[in-house]
GROMACS .gro file of C-alpha atoms in nm:
model
  508
    1UNK     CA    1  -3.920 -11.186  -7.817
    2UNK     CA    2  -3.902 -10.902  -7.548
    3UNK     CA    3  -3.904 -10.555  -7.726
    4UNK     CA    4  -3.599 -10.336  -7.760
    5UNK     CA    5  -3.742  -9.983  -7.736
    6UNK     CA    6  -3.849  -9.944  -7.398
    7UNK     CA    7  -4.032  -9.611  -7.260
    8UNK     CA    8  -3.828  -9.349  -7.082
    9UNK     CA    9  -3.528  -9.594  -7.083
   10UNK     CA   10  -3.413  -9.541  -7.419
   11UNK     CA   11  -3.654  -9.318  -7.601
   12UNK     CA   12  -3.788  -8.989  -7.560
   13UNK     CA   13  -4.121  -9.026  -7.735
   14UNK     CA   14  -4.295  -9.279  -7.981
   15UNK     CA   15  -4.534  -9.100  -8.249
   16UNK     CA   16  -4.756  -9.231  -8.504
   17UNK     CA   17  -4.647  -9.163  -8.903
   18UNK     CA   18  -4.796  -9.182  -9.227
   19UNK     CA   19  -4.473  -9.261  -9.408
   20UNK     CA   20  -4.136  -9.305  -9.317
   21UNK     CA   21  -3.805  -9.422  -9.498
   22UNK     CA   22  -3.435  -9.406  -9.579
   23UNK     CA   23  -3.257  -9.180  -9.841
   24UNK     CA   24  -2.909  -9.295  -9.892
   25UNK     CA   25  -2.633  -9.050  -9.973
   26UNK     CA   26  -2.643  -8.692 -10.045
   27UNK     CA   27  -2.779  -8.694 -10.402
   28UNK     CA   28  -3.106  -8.854 -10.286
   29UNK     CA   29  -3.138  -8.641  -9.968
   30UNK     CA   30  -3.034  -8.327 -10.135
   31UNK     CA   31  -3.267  -8.371 -10.406
   32UNK     CA   32  -3.555  -8.433 -10.163
   33UNK     CA   33  -3.496  -8.166  -9.917
   34UNK     CA   34  -3.489  -7.933 -10.231
   35UNK     CA   35  -3.812  -8.060 -10.383
   36UNK     CA   36  -3.985  -8.057 -10.033
   37UNK     CA   37  -3.846  -7.705  -9.942
   38UNK     CA   38  -4.034  -7.559 -10.252
   39UNK     CA   39  -4.344  -7.672 -10.159
   40UNK     CA   40  -4.322  -7.494  -9.831
   41UNK     CA   41  -4.589  -7.304  -9.720
   42UNK     CA   42  -4.549  -7.144  -9.374
   43UNK     CA   43  -4.215  -7.232  -9.251
   44UNK     CA   44  -3.884  -7.430  -9.254
   45UNK     CA   45  -3.673  -7.542  -8.963
   46UNK     CA   46  -3.278  -7.648  -8.996
   47UNK     CA   47  -3.076  -7.768  -8.708
   48UNK     CA   48  -2.740  -7.916  -8.789
   49UNK     CA   49  -2.346  -7.943  -8.703
   50UNK     CA   50  -2.283  -7.722  -9.020
   51UNK     CA   51  -2.437  -7.504  -9.301
   52UNK     CA   52  -2.275  -7.408  -9.604
   53UNK     CA   53  -2.426  -7.115  -9.802
   54UNK     CA   54  -2.269  -7.219 -10.133
   55UNK     CA   55  -2.355  -7.617 -10.104
   56UNK     CA   56  -2.516  -7.739 -10.404
   57UNK     CA   57  -2.817  -7.940 -10.370
   58UNK     CA   58  -2.885  -8.030 -10.733
   59UNK     CA   59  -2.620  -8.119 -10.991
   60UNK     CA   60  -2.587  -8.261 -11.316
   61UNK     CA   61  -2.897  -8.373 -11.487
   62UNK     CA   62  -3.108  -8.261 -11.153
   63UNK     CA   63  -2.996  -7.898 -11.211
   64UNK     CA   64  -3.071  -7.863 -11.562
   65UNK     CA   65  -3.362  -7.641 -11.626
   66UNK     CA   66  -3.399  -7.541 -11.225
   67UNK     CA   67  -3.578  -7.227 -11.226
   68UNK     CA   68  -3.489  -7.142 -10.850
   69UNK     CA   69  -3.114  -7.147 -10.731
   70UNK     CA   70  -2.955  -7.476 -10.653
   71UNK     CA   71  -2.706  -7.360 -10.371
   72UNK     CA   72  -2.827  -7.347 -10.015
   73UNK     CA   73  -2.865  -6.986  -9.909
   74UNK     CA   74  -2.952  -6.849 -10.244
   75UNK     CA   75  -3.236  -7.109 -10.270
   76UNK     CA   76  -3.371  -7.059  -9.926
   77UNK     CA   77  -3.348  -6.666  -9.990
   78UNK     CA   78  -3.515  -6.720 -10.327
   79UNK     CA   79  -3.815  -6.892 -10.148
   80UNK     CA   80  -3.865  -6.630  -9.911
   81UNK     CA   81  -3.894  -6.389 -10.166
   82UNK     CA   82  -4.134  -6.608 -10.392
   83UNK     CA   83  -4.370  -6.668 -10.091
   84UNK     CA   84  -4.418  -6.367  -9.847
   85UNK     CA   85  -4.564  -6.637  -9.601
   86UNK     CA   86  -4.270  -6.822  -9.567
   87UNK     CA   87  -4.029  -6.795  -9.255
   88UNK     CA   88  -3.706  -6.994  -9.237
   89UNK     CA   89  -3.499  -7.065  -8.930
   90UNK     CA   90  -3.148  -7.203  -8.926
   91UNK     CA   91  -2.984  -7.311  -8.594
   92UNK     CA   92  -2.612  -7.446  -8.633
   93UNK     CA   93  -2.357  -7.552  -8.362
   94UNK     CA   94  -2.152  -7.271  -8.274
   95UNK     CA   95  -1.845  -7.431  -8.347
   96UNK     CA   96  -1.493  -7.391  -8.172
   97UNK     CA   97  -1.205  -7.210  -8.321
   98UNK     CA   98  -1.028  -7.564  -8.394
   99UNK     CA   99  -1.263  -7.579  -8.672
  100UNK     CA  100  -1.221  -7.261  -8.826
  101UNK     CA  101  -1.028  -7.329  -9.134
  102UNK     CA  102  -1.254  -7.581  -9.196
  103UNK     CA  103  -1.577  -7.384  -9.189
  104UNK     CA  104  -1.732  -7.093  -9.387
  105UNK     CA  105  -1.645  -6.737  -9.238
  106UNK     CA  106  -1.862  -6.485  -9.125
  107UNK     CA  107  -2.163  -6.695  -9.126
  108UNK     CA  108  -2.387  -6.484  -8.907
  109UNK     CA  109  -2.320  -6.168  -9.138
  110UNK     CA  110  -2.407  -6.384  -9.466
  111UNK     CA  111  -2.691  -6.569  -9.356
  112UNK     CA  112  -2.875  -6.285  -9.163
  113UNK     CA  113  -2.751  -5.954  -9.356
  114UNK     CA  114  -2.759  -6.041  -9.695
  115UNK     CA  115  -3.082  -6.218  -9.724
  116UNK     CA  116  -3.473  -6.193  -9.688
  117UNK     CA  117  -3.605  -6.040  -9.328
  118UNK     CA  118  -3.788  -6.379  -9.301
  119UNK     CA  119  -3.482  -6.588  -9.290
  120UNK     CA  120  -3.312  -6.611  -8.953
  121UNK     CA  121  -2.978  -6.787  -8.865
  122UNK     CA  122  -2.846  -6.849  -8.526
  123UNK     CA  123  -2.529  -7.005  -8.366
  124UNK     CA  124  -2.605  -7.226  -8.091
  125UNK     CA  125  -2.351  -7.281  -7.787
  126UNK     CA  126  -2.614  -7.367  -7.519
  127UNK     CA  127  -2.503  -7.720  -7.486
  128UNK     CA  128  -2.300  -7.922  -7.201
  129UNK     CA  129  -1.943  -7.862  -7.104
  130UNK     CA  130  -1.707  -8.006  -7.367
  131UNK     CA  131  -1.992  -8.105  -7.578
  132UNK     CA  132  -2.118  -8.022  -7.920
  133UNK     CA  133  -2.446  -7.978  -8.132
  134UNK     CA  134  -2.458  -8.256  -8.338
  135UNK     CA  135  -2.812  -8.306  -8.430
  136UNK     CA  136  -2.934  -8.286  -8.784
  137UNK     CA  137  -3.299  -8.261  -8.864
  138UNK     CA  138  -3.531  -8.050  -9.070
  139UNK     CA  139  -3.917  -7.983  -9.057
  140UNK     CA  140  -4.122  -7.848  -9.289
  141UNK     CA  141  -4.485  -7.689  -9.236
  142UNK     CA  142  -4.526  -7.949  -8.914
  143UNK     CA  143  -4.569  -8.248  -9.172
  144UNK     CA  144  -4.270  -8.366  -9.308
  145UNK     CA  145  -3.928  -8.406  -9.152
  146UNK     CA  146  -3.583  -8.523  -9.232
  147UNK     CA  147  -3.339  -8.644  -8.944
  148UNK     CA  148  -3.015  -8.830  -8.974
  149UNK     CA  149  -2.639  -8.797  -9.047
  150UNK     CA  150  -2.633  -8.551  -9.330
  151UNK     CA  151  -2.569  -8.165  -9.292
  152UNK     CA  152  -2.668  -7.943  -9.575
  153UNK     CA  153  -2.289  -7.835  -9.637
  154UNK     CA  154  -1.985  -7.908  -9.826
  155UNK     CA  155  -1.814  -8.228  -9.882
  156UNK     CA  156  -2.126  -8.433  -9.800
  157UNK     CA  157  -2.268  -8.474 -10.150
  158UNK     CA  158  -2.240  -8.796 -10.344
  159UNK     CA  159  -2.468  -9.062 -10.535
  160UNK     CA  160  -2.488  -9.419 -10.457
  161UNK     CA  161  -2.243  -9.519 -10.716
  162UNK     CA  162  -1.939  -9.368 -10.535
  163UNK     CA  163  -1.744  -9.346 -10.857
  164UNK     CA  164  -1.384  -9.207 -10.832
  165UNK     CA  165  -1.329  -8.986 -10.985
  166UNK     CA  166  -1.672  -8.799 -11.024
  167UNK     CA  167  -1.675  -8.463 -11.164
  168UNK     CA  168  -2.006  -8.396 -11.004
  169UNK     CA  169  -1.864  -8.448 -10.643
  170UNK     CA  170  -1.713  -8.104 -10.584
  171UNK     CA  171  -1.727  -7.869 -10.297
  172UNK     CA  172  -1.563  -7.527 -10.323
  173UNK     CA  173  -1.480  -7.596 -10.666
  174UNK     CA  174  -1.242  -7.876 -10.571
  175UNK     CA  175  -1.322  -8.234 -10.601
  176UNK     CA  176  -1.354  -8.464 -10.266
  177UNK     CA  177  -1.340  -8.811 -10.147
  178UNK     CA  178  -1.662  -9.063 -10.211
  179UNK     CA  179  -1.907  -9.020  -9.915
  180UNK     CA  180  -2.179  -9.217  -9.782
  181UNK     CA  181  -2.440  -9.135  -9.527
  182UNK     CA  182  -2.805  -9.217  -9.444
  183UNK     CA  183  -3.109  -8.975  -9.369
  184UNK     CA  184  -3.426  -9.063  -9.284
  185UNK     CA  185  -3.772  -8.901  -9.421
  186UNK     CA  186  -4.071  -8.907  -9.164
  187UNK     CA  187  -4.448  -8.770  -9.255
  188UNK     CA  188  -4.660  -8.739  -8.957
  189UNK     CA  189  -4.785  -8.409  -8.736
  190UNK     CA  190  -4.699  -8.602  -8.440
  191UNK     CA  191  -4.359  -8.638  -8.498
  192UNK     CA  192  -4.332  -8.325  -8.665
  193UNK     CA  193  -4.456  -8.157  -8.352
  194UNK     CA  194  -4.210  -8.316  -8.131
  195UNK     CA  195  -3.925  -8.196  -8.362
  196UNK     CA  196  -4.090  -7.863  -8.351
  197UNK     CA  197  -4.085  -7.871  -7.974
  198UNK     CA  198  -3.715  -7.960  -7.981
  199UNK     CA  199  -3.611  -7.661  -8.194
  200UNK     CA  200  -3.802  -7.377  -8.037
  201UNK     CA  201  -3.661  -7.498  -7.719
  202UNK     CA  202  -3.301  -7.491  -7.835
  203UNK     CA  203  -3.377  -7.180  -8.049
  204UNK     CA  204  -3.457  -6.997  -7.739
  205UNK     CA  205  -3.200  -7.139  -7.520
  206UNK     CA  206  -2.944  -6.999  -7.762
  207UNK     CA  207  -3.066  -6.644  -7.732
  208UNK     CA  208  -3.321  -6.644  -8.032
  209UNK     CA  209  -3.663  -6.499  -7.974
  210UNK     CA  210  -3.940  -6.725  -7.874
  211UNK     CA  211  -4.101  -6.886  -8.185
  212UNK     CA  212  -4.486  -6.940  -8.222
  213UNK     CA  213  -4.523  -7.168  -8.534
  214UNK     CA  214  -4.836  -7.180  -8.725
  215UNK     CA  215  -5.062  -7.483  -8.724
  216UNK     CA  216  -4.929  -7.804  -8.920
  217UNK     CA  217  -5.027  -7.781  -9.296
  218UNK     CA  218  -5.236  -8.086  -9.438
  219UNK     CA  219  -5.131  -8.439  -9.406
  220UNK     CA  220  -4.894  -8.529  -9.708
  221UNK     CA  221  -5.032  -8.845  -9.917
  222UNK     CA  222  -4.824  -9.126 -10.053
  223UNK     CA  223  -4.489  -8.921  -9.992
  224UNK     CA  224  -4.195  -9.125 -10.116
  225UNK     CA  225  -3.929  -8.934 -10.251
  226UNK     CA  226  -3.705  -9.044 -10.543
  227UNK     CA  227  -3.448  -9.301 -10.441
  228UNK     CA  228  -3.624  -9.364 -10.112
  229UNK     CA  229  -3.596  -9.708  -9.926
  230UNK     CA  230  -3.956  -9.727  -9.760
  231UNK     CA  231  -4.022  -9.872  -9.446
  232UNK     CA  232  -4.346 -10.015  -9.346
  233UNK     CA  233  -4.384  -9.857  -9.014
  234UNK     CA  234  -4.684  -9.670  -8.851
  235UNK     CA  235  -4.504  -9.544  -8.559
  236UNK     CA  236  -4.141  -9.429  -8.463
  237UNK     CA  237  -3.940  -9.321  -8.159
  238UNK     CA  238  -3.719  -9.056  -8.130
  239UNK     CA  239  -3.403  -9.084  -7.874
  240UNK     CA  240  -3.166  -8.826  -7.751
  241UNK     CA  241  -2.850  -8.755  -7.585
  242UNK     CA  242  -2.824  -8.434  -7.428
  243UNK     CA  243  -2.717  -8.396  -7.075
  244UNK     CA  244  -2.971  -8.093  -7.046
  245UNK     CA  245  -3.238  -8.282  -7.168
  246UNK     CA  246  -3.397  -8.032  -7.413
  247UNK     CA  247  -3.665  -7.996  -7.462
  248UNK     CA  248  -3.793  -8.180  -7.165
  249UNK     CA  249  -3.529  -8.027  -6.945
  250UNK     CA  250  -3.461  -8.342  -6.788
  251UNK     CA  251  -3.089  -8.378  -6.665
  252UNK     CA  252  -2.843  -8.642  -6.809
  253UNK     CA  253  -3.046  -8.777  -7.087
  254UNK     CA  254  -2.852  -9.085  -7.251
  255UNK     CA  255  -3.155  -9.247  -7.391
  256UNK     CA  256  -2.926  -9.317  -7.719
  257UNK     CA  257  -2.693  -9.508  -7.526
  258UNK     CA  258  -2.945  -9.713  -7.349
  259UNK     CA  259  -3.093  -9.792  -7.694
  260UNK     CA  260  -2.757  -9.913  -7.846
  261UNK     CA  261  -2.696 -10.137  -7.517
  262UNK     CA  262  -3.059 -10.286  -7.540
  263UNK     CA  263  -3.029 -10.364  -7.900
  264UNK     CA  264  -2.705 -10.548  -7.835
  265UNK     CA  265  -2.828 -10.745  -7.565
  266UNK     CA  266  -3.163 -10.826  -7.736
  267UNK     CA  267  -2.974 -10.949  -8.062
  268UNK     CA  268  -2.978 -11.336  -8.162
  269UNK     CA  269  -2.925 -11.378  -8.501
  270UNK     CA  270  -2.744 -11.037  -8.667
  271UNK     CA  271  -2.616 -10.733  -8.558
  272UNK     CA  272  -2.556 -10.475  -8.873
  273UNK     CA  273  -2.399 -10.141  -8.803
  274UNK     CA  274  -2.269  -9.878  -9.001
  275UNK     CA  275  -2.101  -9.587  -8.824
  276UNK     CA  276  -1.835  -9.328  -8.877
  277UNK     CA  277  -1.629  -9.412  -8.579
  278UNK     CA  278  -1.649  -9.673  -8.316
  279UNK     CA  279  -1.452  -9.555  -8.000
  280UNK     CA  280  -1.742  -9.595  -7.728
  281UNK     CA  281  -1.606  -9.768  -7.412
  282UNK     CA  282  -1.953  -9.856  -7.309
  283UNK     CA  283  -2.086  -9.996  -7.617
  284UNK     CA  284  -1.779 -10.159  -7.732
  285UNK     CA  285  -1.743 -10.343  -7.382
  286UNK     CA  286  -2.140 -10.446  -7.438
  287UNK     CA  287  -2.098 -10.590  -7.788
  288UNK     CA  288  -1.743 -10.787  -7.671
  289UNK     CA  289  -1.942 -10.912  -7.364
  290UNK     CA  290  -2.215 -11.051  -7.639
  291UNK     CA  291  -1.942 -11.187  -7.873
  292UNK     CA  292  -1.769 -11.356  -7.563
  293UNK     CA  293  -2.081 -11.543  -7.420
  294UNK     CA  294  -2.190 -11.882  -7.521
  295UNK     CA  295  -2.510 -11.874  -7.722
  296UNK     CA  296  -2.729 -12.145  -7.888
  297UNK     CA  297  -2.793 -11.961  -8.193
  298UNK     CA  298  -2.447 -11.816  -8.371
  299UNK     CA  299  -2.452 -11.423  -8.377
  300UNK     CA  300  -2.329 -11.257  -8.711
  301UNK     CA  301  -2.200 -10.893  -8.621
  302UNK     CA  302  -2.139 -10.660  -8.954
  303UNK     CA  303  -1.941 -10.376  -8.882
  304UNK     CA  304  -1.871 -10.117  -9.186
  305UNK     CA  305  -1.628  -9.845  -9.067
  306UNK     CA  306  -1.386  -9.590  -9.219
  307UNK     CA  307  -1.060  -9.733  -9.310
  308UNK     CA  308  -0.894  -9.450  -9.161
  309UNK     CA  309  -0.979  -9.104  -8.973
  310UNK     CA  310  -1.044  -8.804  -9.208
  311UNK     CA  311  -0.801  -8.587  -9.064
  312UNK     CA  312  -0.522  -8.561  -8.826
  313UNK     CA  313  -0.756  -8.429  -8.559
  314UNK     CA  314  -1.017  -8.730  -8.594
  315UNK     CA  315  -0.713  -8.972  -8.572
  316UNK     CA  316  -0.602  -8.814  -8.214
  317UNK     CA  317  -0.944  -8.767  -8.112
  318UNK     CA  318  -1.098  -9.129  -8.193
  319UNK     CA  319  -0.875  -9.331  -8.418
  320UNK     CA  320  -0.653  -9.512  -8.117
  321UNK     CA  321  -0.953  -9.561  -7.923
  322UNK     CA  322  -1.155  -9.742  -8.202
  323UNK     CA  323  -0.841  -9.959  -8.290
  324UNK     CA  324  -0.870 -10.069  -7.890
  325UNK     CA  325  -1.222 -10.121  -7.920
  326UNK     CA  326  -1.176 -10.341  -8.243
  327UNK     CA  327  -0.867 -10.531  -8.088
  328UNK     CA  328  -1.126 -10.594  -7.774
  329UNK     CA  329  -1.395 -10.726  -8.029
  330UNK     CA  330  -1.190 -10.950  -8.218
  331UNK     CA  331  -1.010 -11.106  -7.900
  332UNK     CA  332  -1.379 -11.153  -7.765
  333UNK     CA  333  -1.504 -11.341  -8.062
  334UNK     CA  334  -1.197 -11.591  -8.081
  335UNK     CA  335  -1.315 -11.970  -7.982
  336UNK     CA  336  -1.687 -11.876  -8.001
  337UNK     CA  337  -1.958 -11.982  -8.271
  338UNK     CA  338  -2.021 -11.624  -8.355
  339UNK     CA  339  -1.898 -11.447  -8.644
  340UNK     CA  340  -1.752 -11.066  -8.658
  341UNK     CA  341  -1.692 -10.904  -8.976
  342UNK     CA  342  -1.537 -10.562  -8.965
  343UNK     CA  343  -1.499 -10.385  -9.306
  344UNK     CA  344  -1.431 -10.069  -9.491
  345UNK     CA  345  -1.571 -10.012  -9.858
  346UNK     CA  346  -1.384  -9.847 -10.173
  347UNK     CA  347  -1.539  -9.656 -10.444
  348UNK     CA  348  -1.620  -9.772 -10.830
  349UNK     CA  349  -1.320  -9.717 -11.025
  350UNK     CA  350  -1.246  -9.769 -11.412
  351UNK     CA  351  -1.098 -10.077 -11.504
  352UNK     CA  352  -0.954 -10.339 -11.263
  353UNK     CA  353  -0.710 -10.107 -11.072
  354UNK     CA  354  -0.771 -10.127 -10.674
  355UNK     CA  355  -0.892  -9.787 -10.565
  356UNK     CA  356  -0.639  -9.564 -10.409
  357UNK     CA  357  -0.867  -9.456 -10.140
  358UNK     CA  358  -1.183  -9.572  -9.921
  359UNK     CA  359  -1.549  -9.413  -9.944
  360UNK     CA  360  -1.583  -9.211  -9.629
  361UNK     CA  361  -1.826  -9.355  -9.396
  362UNK     CA  362  -2.050  -9.078  -9.232
  363UNK     CA  363  -2.356  -9.271  -9.162
  364UNK     CA  364  -2.501  -9.403  -8.822
  365UNK     CA  365  -2.726  -9.703  -8.875
  366UNK     CA  366  -2.789 -10.023  -8.651
  367UNK     CA  367  -3.021 -10.296  -8.758
  368UNK     CA  368  -3.080 -10.607  -8.549
  369UNK     CA  369  -3.245 -10.941  -8.632
  370UNK     CA  370  -3.433 -10.767  -8.933
  371UNK     CA  371  -3.693 -10.644  -8.651
  372UNK     CA  372  -3.520 -10.311  -8.530
  373UNK     CA  373  -3.337 -10.040  -8.700
  374UNK     CA  374  -3.187  -9.701  -8.583
  375UNK     CA  375  -3.075  -9.407  -8.786
  376UNK     CA  376  -2.960  -9.067  -8.674
  377UNK     CA  377  -2.666  -8.847  -8.570
  378UNK     CA  378  -2.481  -9.033  -8.303
  379UNK     CA  379  -2.165  -9.224  -8.377
  380UNK     CA  380  -2.060  -9.511  -8.171
  381UNK     CA  381  -1.837  -9.274  -7.984
  382UNK     CA  382  -1.802  -9.169  -7.593
  383UNK     CA  383  -1.910  -8.797  -7.705
  384UNK     CA  384  -2.195  -8.903  -7.906
  385UNK     CA  385  -2.364  -9.129  -7.627
  386UNK     CA  386  -2.237  -8.899  -7.376
  387UNK     CA  387  -2.160  -8.498  -7.400
  388UNK     CA  388  -2.313  -8.411  -7.733
  389UNK     CA  389  -2.641  -8.360  -7.844
  390UNK     CA  390  -2.764  -8.631  -8.061
  391UNK     CA  391  -3.085  -8.721  -8.220
  392UNK     CA  392  -3.191  -9.108  -8.354
  393UNK     CA  393  -3.515  -9.224  -8.524
  394UNK     CA  394  -3.581  -9.595  -8.447
  395UNK     CA  395  -3.860  -9.846  -8.551
  396UNK     CA  396  -3.933 -10.218  -8.425
  397UNK     CA  397  -4.147 -10.506  -8.491
  398UNK     CA  398  -4.215 -10.812  -8.295
  399UNK     CA  399  -4.239 -11.009  -8.633
  400UNK     CA  400  -3.938 -10.993  -8.853
  401UNK     CA  401  -4.179 -11.163  -9.102
  402UNK     CA  402  -4.409 -10.897  -9.108
  403UNK     CA  403  -4.426 -10.617  -9.353
  404UNK     CA  404  -4.210 -10.394  -9.166
  405UNK     CA  405  -3.966 -10.686  -9.069
  406UNK     CA  406  -3.943 -10.730  -9.447
  407UNK     CA  407  -3.898 -10.369  -9.515
  408UNK     CA  408  -3.614 -10.347  -9.262
  409UNK     CA  409  -3.431 -10.638  -9.402
  410UNK     CA  410  -3.472 -10.516  -9.757
  411UNK     CA  411  -3.307 -10.166  -9.614
  412UNK     CA  412  -3.018 -10.395  -9.486
  413UNK     CA  413  -2.990 -10.560  -9.819
  414UNK     CA  414  -3.015 -10.234  -9.989
  415UNK     CA  415  -2.729 -10.092  -9.778
  416UNK     CA  416  -2.519 -10.369  -9.803
  417UNK     CA  417  -2.564 -10.406 -10.181
  418UNK     CA  418  -2.416 -10.056 -10.226
  419UNK     CA  419  -2.144 -10.158 -10.021
  420UNK     CA  420  -2.051 -10.453 -10.216
  421UNK     CA  421  -2.135 -10.277 -10.564
  422UNK     CA  422  -2.392 -10.482 -10.651
  423UNK     CA  423  -2.784 -10.452 -10.746
  424UNK     CA  424  -3.056 -10.544 -10.462
  425UNK     CA  425  -3.131 -10.882 -10.611
  426UNK     CA  426  -2.744 -10.985 -10.616
  427UNK     CA  427  -2.717 -10.884 -10.228
  428UNK     CA  428  -2.606 -11.165  -9.993
  429UNK     CA  429  -2.843 -11.388  -9.805
  430UNK     CA  430  -2.685 -11.627  -9.607
  431UNK     CA  431  -2.716 -11.786  -9.269
  432UNK     CA  432  -2.322 -11.746  -9.226
  433UNK     CA  433  -2.331 -11.360  -9.338
  434UNK     CA  434  -1.991 -11.275  -9.229
  435UNK     CA  435  -1.823 -11.588  -9.379
  436UNK     CA  436  -1.962 -11.514  -9.707
  437UNK     CA  437  -1.872 -11.138  -9.694
  438UNK     CA  438  -1.522 -11.243  -9.579
  439UNK     CA  439  -1.447 -11.451  -9.885
  440UNK     CA  440  -1.583 -11.173 -10.109
  441UNK     CA  441  -1.371 -10.921  -9.950
  442UNK     CA  442  -1.045 -11.139  -9.976
  443UNK     CA  443  -1.114 -11.216 -10.350
  444UNK     CA  444  -1.176 -10.843 -10.368
  445UNK     CA  445  -1.497 -10.936 -10.552
  446UNK     CA  446  -1.706 -10.620 -10.508
  447UNK     CA  447  -1.621 -10.309 -10.301
  448UNK     CA  448  -1.598 -10.421  -9.948
  449UNK     CA  449  -1.256 -10.493  -9.774
  450UNK     CA  450  -1.163 -10.626  -9.438
  451UNK     CA  451  -1.052 -10.368  -9.202
  452UNK     CA  452  -0.685 -10.368  -9.109
  453UNK     CA  453  -0.708 -10.240  -8.751
  454UNK     CA  454  -0.544 -10.272  -8.524
  455UNK     CA  455  -0.238 -10.243  -8.726
  456UNK     CA  456   0.118 -10.314  -8.571
  457UNK     CA  457   0.157  -9.911  -8.537
  458UNK     CA  458  -0.167  -9.923  -8.339
  459UNK     CA  459  -0.085 -10.219  -8.103
  460UNK     CA  460   0.254 -10.034  -8.071
  461UNK     CA  461   0.080  -9.714  -7.953
  462UNK     CA  462  -0.193  -9.928  -7.717
  463UNK     CA  463   0.094 -10.077  -7.537
  464UNK     CA  464   0.189  -9.716  -7.403
  465UNK     CA  465  -0.128  -9.512  -7.424
  466UNK     CA  466  -0.467  -9.556  -7.283
  467UNK     CA  467  -0.687  -9.372  -7.552
  468UNK     CA  468  -0.963  -9.376  -7.322
  469UNK     CA  469  -0.750  -9.134  -7.099
  470UNK     CA  470  -0.747  -8.889  -7.376
  471UNK     CA  471  -0.954  -8.555  -7.353
  472UNK     CA  472  -1.071  -8.523  -7.703
  473UNK     CA  473  -1.368  -8.813  -7.694
  474UNK     CA  474  -1.488  -8.772  -7.291
  475UNK     CA  475  -1.715  -9.051  -7.173
  476UNK     CA  476  -1.873  -8.821  -6.878
  477UNK     CA  477  -1.847  -8.478  -6.795
  478UNK     CA  478  -1.709  -8.534  -6.419
  479UNK     CA  479  -1.332  -8.469  -6.380
  480UNK     CA  480  -1.277  -8.248  -6.672
  481UNK     CA  481  -1.142  -7.886  -6.677
  482UNK     CA  482  -1.339  -7.658  -6.912
  483UNK     CA  483  -1.044  -7.472  -7.008
  484UNK     CA  484  -0.907  -7.825  -7.151
  485UNK     CA  485  -1.194  -7.875  -7.382
  486UNK     CA  486  -1.136  -7.849  -7.740
  487UNK     CA  487  -1.523  -7.756  -7.773
  488UNK     CA  488  -1.573  -7.470  -7.550
  489UNK     CA  489  -1.667  -7.146  -7.653
  490UNK     CA  490  -1.754  -7.046  -8.006
  491UNK     CA  491  -1.702  -6.840  -8.329
  492UNK     CA  492  -2.076  -6.694  -8.296
  493UNK     CA  493  -2.006  -6.580  -7.948
  494UNK     CA  494  -1.681  -6.407  -8.027
  495UNK     CA  495  -1.855  -6.237  -8.329
  496UNK     CA  496  -2.129  -6.135  -8.126
  497UNK     CA  497  -1.886  -5.971  -7.866
  498UNK     CA  498  -1.705  -5.816  -8.129
  499UNK     CA  499  -2.026  -5.678  -8.266
  500UNK     CA  500  -2.211  -5.615  -7.972
  501UNK     CA  501  -2.225  -5.230  -8.024
  502UNK     CA  502  -2.357  -5.259  -8.378
  503UNK     CA  503  -2.748  -5.199  -8.426
  504UNK     CA  504  -2.941  -5.499  -8.443
  505UNK     CA  505  -3.112  -5.609  -8.767
  506UNK     CA  506  -3.466  -5.536  -8.784
  507UNK     CA  507  -3.712  -5.823  -8.829
  508UNK     CA  508  -4.087  -5.840  -8.872
   0.00000   0.00000   0.00000
């Protein structure tokens, strides 16, 4: 059995860890972050696509009796006030004006000028042309890290029941849709050091003063936050998408794309994928080729996607391209012994009525043959494997029957059980998994539904439009005019220009 993880080709570094696992959905991750940050002694690093000052970290019974604020910025500020040695650095993507109405206004003013001097916020626009910063990770005291698809921002919180309605699922005082995502926790000074290196490199490239971080604190013992899905790994690999290759400064760093392609090629029995979007030309073609190939062992491929785009902007950017990928996959599997199941999932509602909306899938997870798992920020889009900055964590075993393989299988069952709306011990284990899931989805027993794409409307559009030719989800940097990009420039750059004559805020 050939390994999927291959040094240099599909990962940046491989480091030892003392604990690693998954936190599924915002309720468990936000609570774990809150608890871990409260114990921070020296520093907290936060890098993300989006942060919101009033994002609520604790809700319901978790918030009852809390002695510190439960919203993000007030909480971080309170930590600095309580601990005179603590420093907090926040690095956010300097989003383009196309996102202006969706984002919190005047963030540099609010984060930097209304908080403790030891809390620093910086917008980062130092990315490839047409790209964006999409890495989402946290490092605490050089010993504990979180990495995955979740940002500490509005419209991301939900618990694993995905009830609809849920009075706790509010952002800015308004209810939002059921939301599913996955974040990894990692304990280990070696992997934390690599994430520190990445953060400090990006911080300086974005215009921040060079950071000199304290030595790591003592190793955490037996760390397993509430709700965790532990993985029995002693080593993990980190992979990137970054045309500028931070922090190694290597050019055209597309390790994540190579990782996805290698994992698909190596699959023999099962590929399980959760992704917010699936529009990548390269990954779609590789999976279609694998499904079309003659193989002695039938391959089950399970894809959990969104039923539809979240916004009109997303539909234009990736919706039609995803429909083409799905059409190509459905065509490729016809007449073969392989099985392809493409699904969306609906929330839990009262009574027998069919839910009126789907649960929004924001996770980025791939599991192959219960011997390989990767989780991170990278969607299966041209952007995520080409021009954005992304970060994934992966682990692998050569024996699916060992402790790590069993824990990967348990993680897959755990995720599938949530989508089905059943407990772990009821989760399906079948040699023909797709056939079993299709049967449940058709009978609407559980919460999985068969994905309708490509619809007649999409097929009509695909007959006259090549979605891969649209500029919103570019596959490469060449041949694109910077002025046409929807992601060039940023609000932070505009703000700094407008306030360039103002005195800088003093920091010790």
